[in-house]
């Protein structure tokens, strides 16, 4: 299924910048960056659980936030990209 | 239906900062900001078309980008928020 991960990490402090890098790094292991703080991940239920656990462990819940959107398996017609960095097919890219 | 709007606007220039403000302003007219560059909008097909047209008109497609995710009407169980700024119910808030 496609899971969209969006995040806001407070980066005023050095530790915030470190958290931001860590969050991005974790997301990169599961999916592809489609915008600055937006990742699209093709995961099964177990991977989704792991991804979530790792991200929750990496943020400061008082000042950072994570959002997860489950778009299921039939997501192609639900996603639209306009402008810079043309949209790509997450699954195609993962298969390569 | 719930439409998620995410955007990346290149803000190095003054005109970029102006575009960013305009994009946020348009999104505010249709929904609620849930993260820095993420809005959740409850719209019908006509409103969605209007929202998209206005946003497309406001960005520089060579350096900015927009993404739209259609989450349908039964989206409650598909959205999860963790961390700062507790999630809210978009429809409840719009009704108030």
JSON list of N, CA and C in Angstrom, two decimals, chain B residues 51-85:
[
{"chain": "B", "resi": 51, "resn": "UNK", "atom": "N", "xyz": [-9.80, 25.17, -6.54]},
{"chain": "B", "resi": 51, "resn": "UNK", "atom": "CA", "xyz": [-8.60, 25.22, -5.70]},
{"chain": "B", "resi": 51, "resn": "UNK", "atom": "C", "xyz": [-7.35, 24.95, -6.55]},
{"chain": "B", "resi": 52, "resn": "UNK", "atom": "N", "xyz": [-7.43, 23.92, -7.35]},
{"chain": "B", "resi": 52, "resn": "UNK", "atom": "CA", "xyz": [-6.30, 23.52, -8.19]},
{"chain": "B", "resi": 52, "resn": "UNK", "atom": "C", "xyz": [-5.95, 24.62, -9.18]},
{"chain": "B", "resi": 53, "resn": "UNK", "atom": "N", "xyz": [-6.97, 25.18, -9.82]},
{"chain": "B", "resi": 53, "resn": "UNK", "atom": "CA", "xyz": [-6.74, 26.24, -10.80]},
{"chain": "B", "resi": 53, "resn": "UNK", "atom": "C", "xyz": [-6.04, 27.44, -10.17]},
{"chain": "B", "resi": 54, "resn": "UNK", "atom": "N", "xyz": [-6.53, 27.84, -9.00]},
{"chain": "B", "resi": 54, "resn": "UNK", "atom": "CA", "xyz": [-5.94, 28.99, -8.31]},
{"chain": "B", "resi": 54, "resn": "UNK", "atom": "C", "xyz": [-4.50, 28.73, -7.92]},
{"chain": "B", "resi": 55, "resn": "UNK", "atom": "N", "xyz": [-4.24, 27.51, -7.45]},
{"chain": "B", "resi": 55, "resn": "UNK", "atom": "CA", "xyz": [-2.87, 27.19, -7.03]},
{"chain": "B", "resi": 55, "resn": "UNK", "atom": "C", "xyz": [-1.93, 27.12, -8.24]},
{"chain": "B", "resi": 56, "resn": "UNK", "atom": "N", "xyz": [-2.39, 26.49, -9.29]},
{"chain": "B", "resi": 56, "resn": "UNK", "atom": "CA", "xyz": [-1.56, 26.37, -10.50]},
{"chain": "B", "resi": 56, "resn": "UNK", "atom": "C", "xyz": [-1.20, 27.76, -11.03]},
{"chain": "B", "resi": 57, "resn": "UNK", "atom": "N", "xyz": [-2.15, 28.66, -10.92]},
{"chain": "B", "resi": 57, "resn": "UNK", "atom": "CA", "xyz": [-1.95, 30.04, -11.36]},
{"chain": "B", "resi": 57, "resn": "UNK", "atom": "C", "xyz": [-0.94, 30.79, -10.49]},
{"chain": "B", "resi": 58, "resn": "UNK", "atom": "N", "xyz": [-0.71, 30.31, -9.30]},
{"chain": "B", "resi": 58, "resn": "UNK", "atom": "CA", "xyz": [0.09, 31.06, -8.33]},
{"chain": "B", "resi": 58, "resn": "UNK", "atom": "C", "xyz": [1.54, 30.61, -8.23]},
{"chain": "B", "resi": 59, "resn": "UNK", "atom": "N", "xyz": [1.84, 29.43, -8.73]},
{"chain": "B", "resi": 59, "resn": "UNK", "atom": "CA", "xyz": [3.21, 28.93, -8.58]},
{"chain": "B", "resi": 59, "resn": "UNK", "atom": "C", "xyz": [4.04, 29.20, -9.82]},
{"chain": "B", "resi": 60, "resn": "UNK", "atom": "N", "xyz": [5.36, 29.06, -9.67]},
{"chain": "B", "resi": 60, "resn": "UNK", "atom": "CA", "xyz": [6.26, 29.03, -10.81]},
{"chain": "B", "resi": 60, "resn": "UNK", "atom": "C", "xyz": [6.55, 27.56, -11.08]},
{"chain": "B", "resi": 61, "resn": "UNK", "atom": "N", "xyz": [5.95, 26.98, -12.13]},
{"chain": "B", "resi": 61, "resn": "UNK", "atom": "CA", "xyz": [6.03, 25.53, -12.32]},
{"chain": "B", "resi": 61, "resn": "UNK", "atom": "C", "xyz": [7.44, 25.00, -12.58]},
{"chain": "B", "resi": 62, "resn": "UNK", "atom": "N", "xyz": [8.38, 25.92, -12.86]},
{"chain": "B", "resi": 62, "resn": "UNK", "atom": "CA", "xyz": [9.75, 25.46, -13.09]},
{"chain": "B", "resi": 62, "resn": "UNK", "atom": "C", "xyz": [10.49, 25.18, -11.79]},
{"chain": "B", "resi": 63, "resn": "UNK", "atom": "N", "xyz": [10.07, 25.85, -10.72]},
{"chain": "B", "resi": 63, "resn": "UNK", "atom": "CA", "xyz": [10.82, 25.69, -9.47]},
{"chain": "B", "resi": 63, "resn": "UNK", "atom": "C", "xyz": [9.93, 25.34, -8.27]},
{"chain": "B", "resi": 64, "resn": "UNK", "atom": "N", "xyz": [8.62, 25.50, -8.41]},
{"chain": "B", "resi": 64, "resn": "UNK", "atom": "CA", "xyz": [7.70, 25.15, -7.31]},
{"chain": "B", "resi": 64, "resn": "UNK", "atom": "C", "xyz": [6.96, 23.87, -7.69]},
{"chain": "B", "resi": 65, "resn": "UNK", "atom": "N", "xyz": [6.39, 23.22, -6.68]},
{"chain": "B", "resi": 65, "resn": "UNK", "atom": "CA", "xyz": [5.57, 22.06, -7.01]},
{"chain": "B", "resi": 65, "resn": "UNK", "atom": "C", "xyz": [4.38, 21.93, -6.07]},
{"chain": "B", "resi": 66, "resn": "UNK", "atom": "N", "xyz": [3.35, 21.31, -6.60]},
{"chain": "B", "resi": 66, "resn": "UNK", "atom": "CA", "xyz": [2.12, 21.04, -5.85]},
{"chain": "B", "resi": 66, "resn": "UNK", "atom": "C", "xyz": [1.83, 19.55, -5.96]},
{"chain": "B", "resi": 67, "resn": "UNK", "atom": "N", "xyz": [1.32, 18.98, -4.88]},
{"chain": "B", "resi": 67, "resn": "UNK", "atom": "CA", "xyz": [0.83, 17.60, -4.97]},
{"chain": "B", "resi": 67, "resn": "UNK", "atom": "C", "xyz": [-0.56, 17.54, -4.35]},
{"chain": "B", "resi": 68, "resn": "UNK", "atom": "N", "xyz": [-1.44, 16.77, -4.97]},
{"chain": "B", "resi": 68, "resn": "UNK", "atom": "CA", "xyz": [-2.81, 16.61, -4.49]},
{"chain": "B", "resi": 68, "resn": "UNK", "atom": "C", "xyz": [-3.06, 15.12, -4.24]},
{"chain": "B", "resi": 69, "resn": "UNK", "atom": "N", "xyz": [-3.59, 14.81, -3.08]},
{"chain": "B", "resi": 69, "resn": "UNK", "atom": "CA", "xyz": [-3.92, 13.42, -2.75]},
{"chain": "B", "resi": 69, "resn": "UNK", "atom": "C", "xyz": [-5.41, 13.37, -2.40]},
{"chain": "B", "resi": 70, "resn": "UNK", "atom": "N", "xyz": [-6.15, 12.58, -3.16]},
{"chain": "B", "resi": 70, "resn": "UNK", "atom": "CA", "xyz": [-7.58, 12.45, -2.89]},
{"chain": "B", "resi": 70, "resn": "UNK", "atom": "C", "xyz": [-7.82, 11.28, -1.94]},
{"chain": "B", "resi": 71, "resn": "UNK", "atom": "N", "xyz": [-8.32, 11.59, -0.77]},
{"chain": "B", "resi": 71, "resn": "UNK", "atom": "CA", "xyz": [-8.53, 10.55, 0.24]},
{"chain": "B", "resi": 71, "resn": "UNK", "atom": "C", "xyz": [-10.00, 10.15, 0.40]},
{"chain": "B", "resi": 72, "resn": "UNK", "atom": "N", "xyz": [-10.86, 10.67, -0.45]},
{"chain": "B", "resi": 72, "resn": "UNK", "atom": "CA", "xyz": [-12.26, 10.26, -0.44]},
{"chain": "B", "resi": 72, "resn": "UNK", "atom": "C", "xyz": [-13.03, 10.76, 0.77]},
{"chain": "B", "resi": 73, "resn": "UNK", "atom": "N", "xyz": [-14.18, 10.14, 1.01]},
{"chain": "B", "resi": 73, "resn": "UNK", "atom": "CA", "xyz": [-15.03, 10.58, 2.11]},
{"chain": "B", "resi": 73, "resn": "UNK", "atom": "C", "xyz": [-14.79, 9.78, 3.39]},
{"chain": "B", "resi": 74, "resn": "UNK", "atom": "N", "xyz": [-14.30, 8.57, 3.22]},
{"chain": "B", "resi": 74, "resn": "UNK", "atom": "CA", "xyz": [-14.07, 7.74, 4.42]},
{"chain": "B", "resi": 74, "resn": "UNK", "atom": "C", "xyz": [-12.59, 7.76, 4.76]},
{"chain": "B", "resi": 75, "resn": "UNK", "atom": "N", "xyz": [-12.14, 8.91, 5.21]},
{"chain": "B", "resi": 75, "resn": "UNK", "atom": "CA", "xyz": [-10.70, 9.11, 5.38]},
{"chain": "B", "resi": 75, "resn": "UNK", "atom": "C", "xyz": [-10.26, 9.05, 6.84]},
{"chain": "B", "resi": 76, "resn": "UNK", "atom": "N", "xyz": [-11.24, 9.02, 7.76]},
{"chain": "B", "resi": 76, "resn": "UNK", "atom": "CA", "xyz": [-10.88, 9.15, 9.18]},
{"chain": "B", "resi": 76, "resn": "UNK", "atom": "C", "xyz": [-9.84, 8.13, 9.62]},
{"chain": "B", "resi": 77, "resn": "UNK", "atom": "N", "xyz": [-10.04, 6.89, 9.20]},
{"chain": "B", "resi": 77, "resn": "UNK", "atom": "CA", "xyz": [-9.13, 5.82, 9.65]},
{"chain": "B", "resi": 77, "resn": "UNK", "atom": "C", "xyz": [-7.82, 5.81, 8.85]},
{"chain": "B", "resi": 78, "resn": "UNK", "atom": "N", "xyz": [-7.75, 6.66, 7.82]},
{"chain": "B", "resi": 78, "resn": "UNK", "atom": "CA", "xyz": [-6.56, 6.64, 6.97]},
{"chain": "B", "resi": 78, "resn": "UNK", "atom": "C", "xyz": [-5.52, 7.68, 7.37]},
{"chain": "B", "resi": 79, "resn": "UNK", "atom": "N", "xyz": [-5.91, 8.55, 8.30]},
{"chain": "B", "resi": 79, "resn": "UNK", "atom": "CA", "xyz": [-5.03, 9.66, 8.67]},
{"chain": "B", "resi": 79, "resn": "UNK", "atom": "C", "xyz": [-4.58, 9.50, 10.12]},
{"chain": "B", "resi": 80, "resn": "UNK", "atom": "N", "xyz": [-3.31, 9.67, 10.35]},
{"chain": "B", "resi": 80, "resn": "UNK", "atom": "CA", "xyz": [-2.79, 9.56, 11.72]},
{"chain": "B", "resi": 80, "resn": "UNK", "atom": "C", "xyz": [-1.81, 10.69, 11.99]},
{"chain": "B", "resi": 81, "resn": "UNK", "atom": "N", "xyz": [-1.93, 11.26, 13.15]},
{"chain": "B", "resi": 81, "resn": "UNK", "atom": "CA", "xyz": [-1.04, 12.36, 13.54]},
{"chain": "B", "resi": 81, "resn": "UNK", "atom": "C", "xyz": [-0.27, 11.97, 14.80]},
{"chain": "B", "resi": 82, "resn": "UNK", "atom": "N", "xyz": [1.01, 12.27, 14.82]},
{"chain": "B", "resi": 82, "resn": "UNK", "atom": "CA", "xyz": [1.84, 12.00, 16.00]},
{"chain": "B", "resi": 82, "resn": "UNK", "atom": "C", "xyz": [2.65, 13.24, 16.31]},
{"chain": "B", "resi": 83, "resn": "UNK", "atom": "N", "xyz": [2.67, 13.63, 17.58]},
{"chain": "B", "resi": 83, "resn": "UNK", "atom": "CA", "xyz": [3.54, 14.73, 18.00]},
{"chain": "B", "resi": 83, "resn": "UNK", "atom": "C", "xyz": [2.81, 16.05, 18.18]},
{"chain": "B", "resi": 84, "resn": "UNK", "atom": "N", "xyz": [3.56, 17.11, 17.98]},
{"chain": "B", "resi": 84, "resn": "UNK", "atom": "CA", "xyz": [3.08, 18.47, 18.27]},
{"chain": "B", "resi": 84, "resn": "UNK", "atom": "C", "xyz": [1.83, 18.82, 17.47]},
{"chain": "B", "resi": 85, "resn": "UNK", "atom": "N", "xyz": [1.07, 19.75, 17.99]},
{"chain": "B", "resi": 85, "resn": "UNK", "atom": "CA", "xyz": [-0.18, 20.21, 17.38]},
{"chain": "B", "resi": 85, "resn": "UNK", "atom": "C", "xyz": [-1.09, 19.05, 17.09]}
]
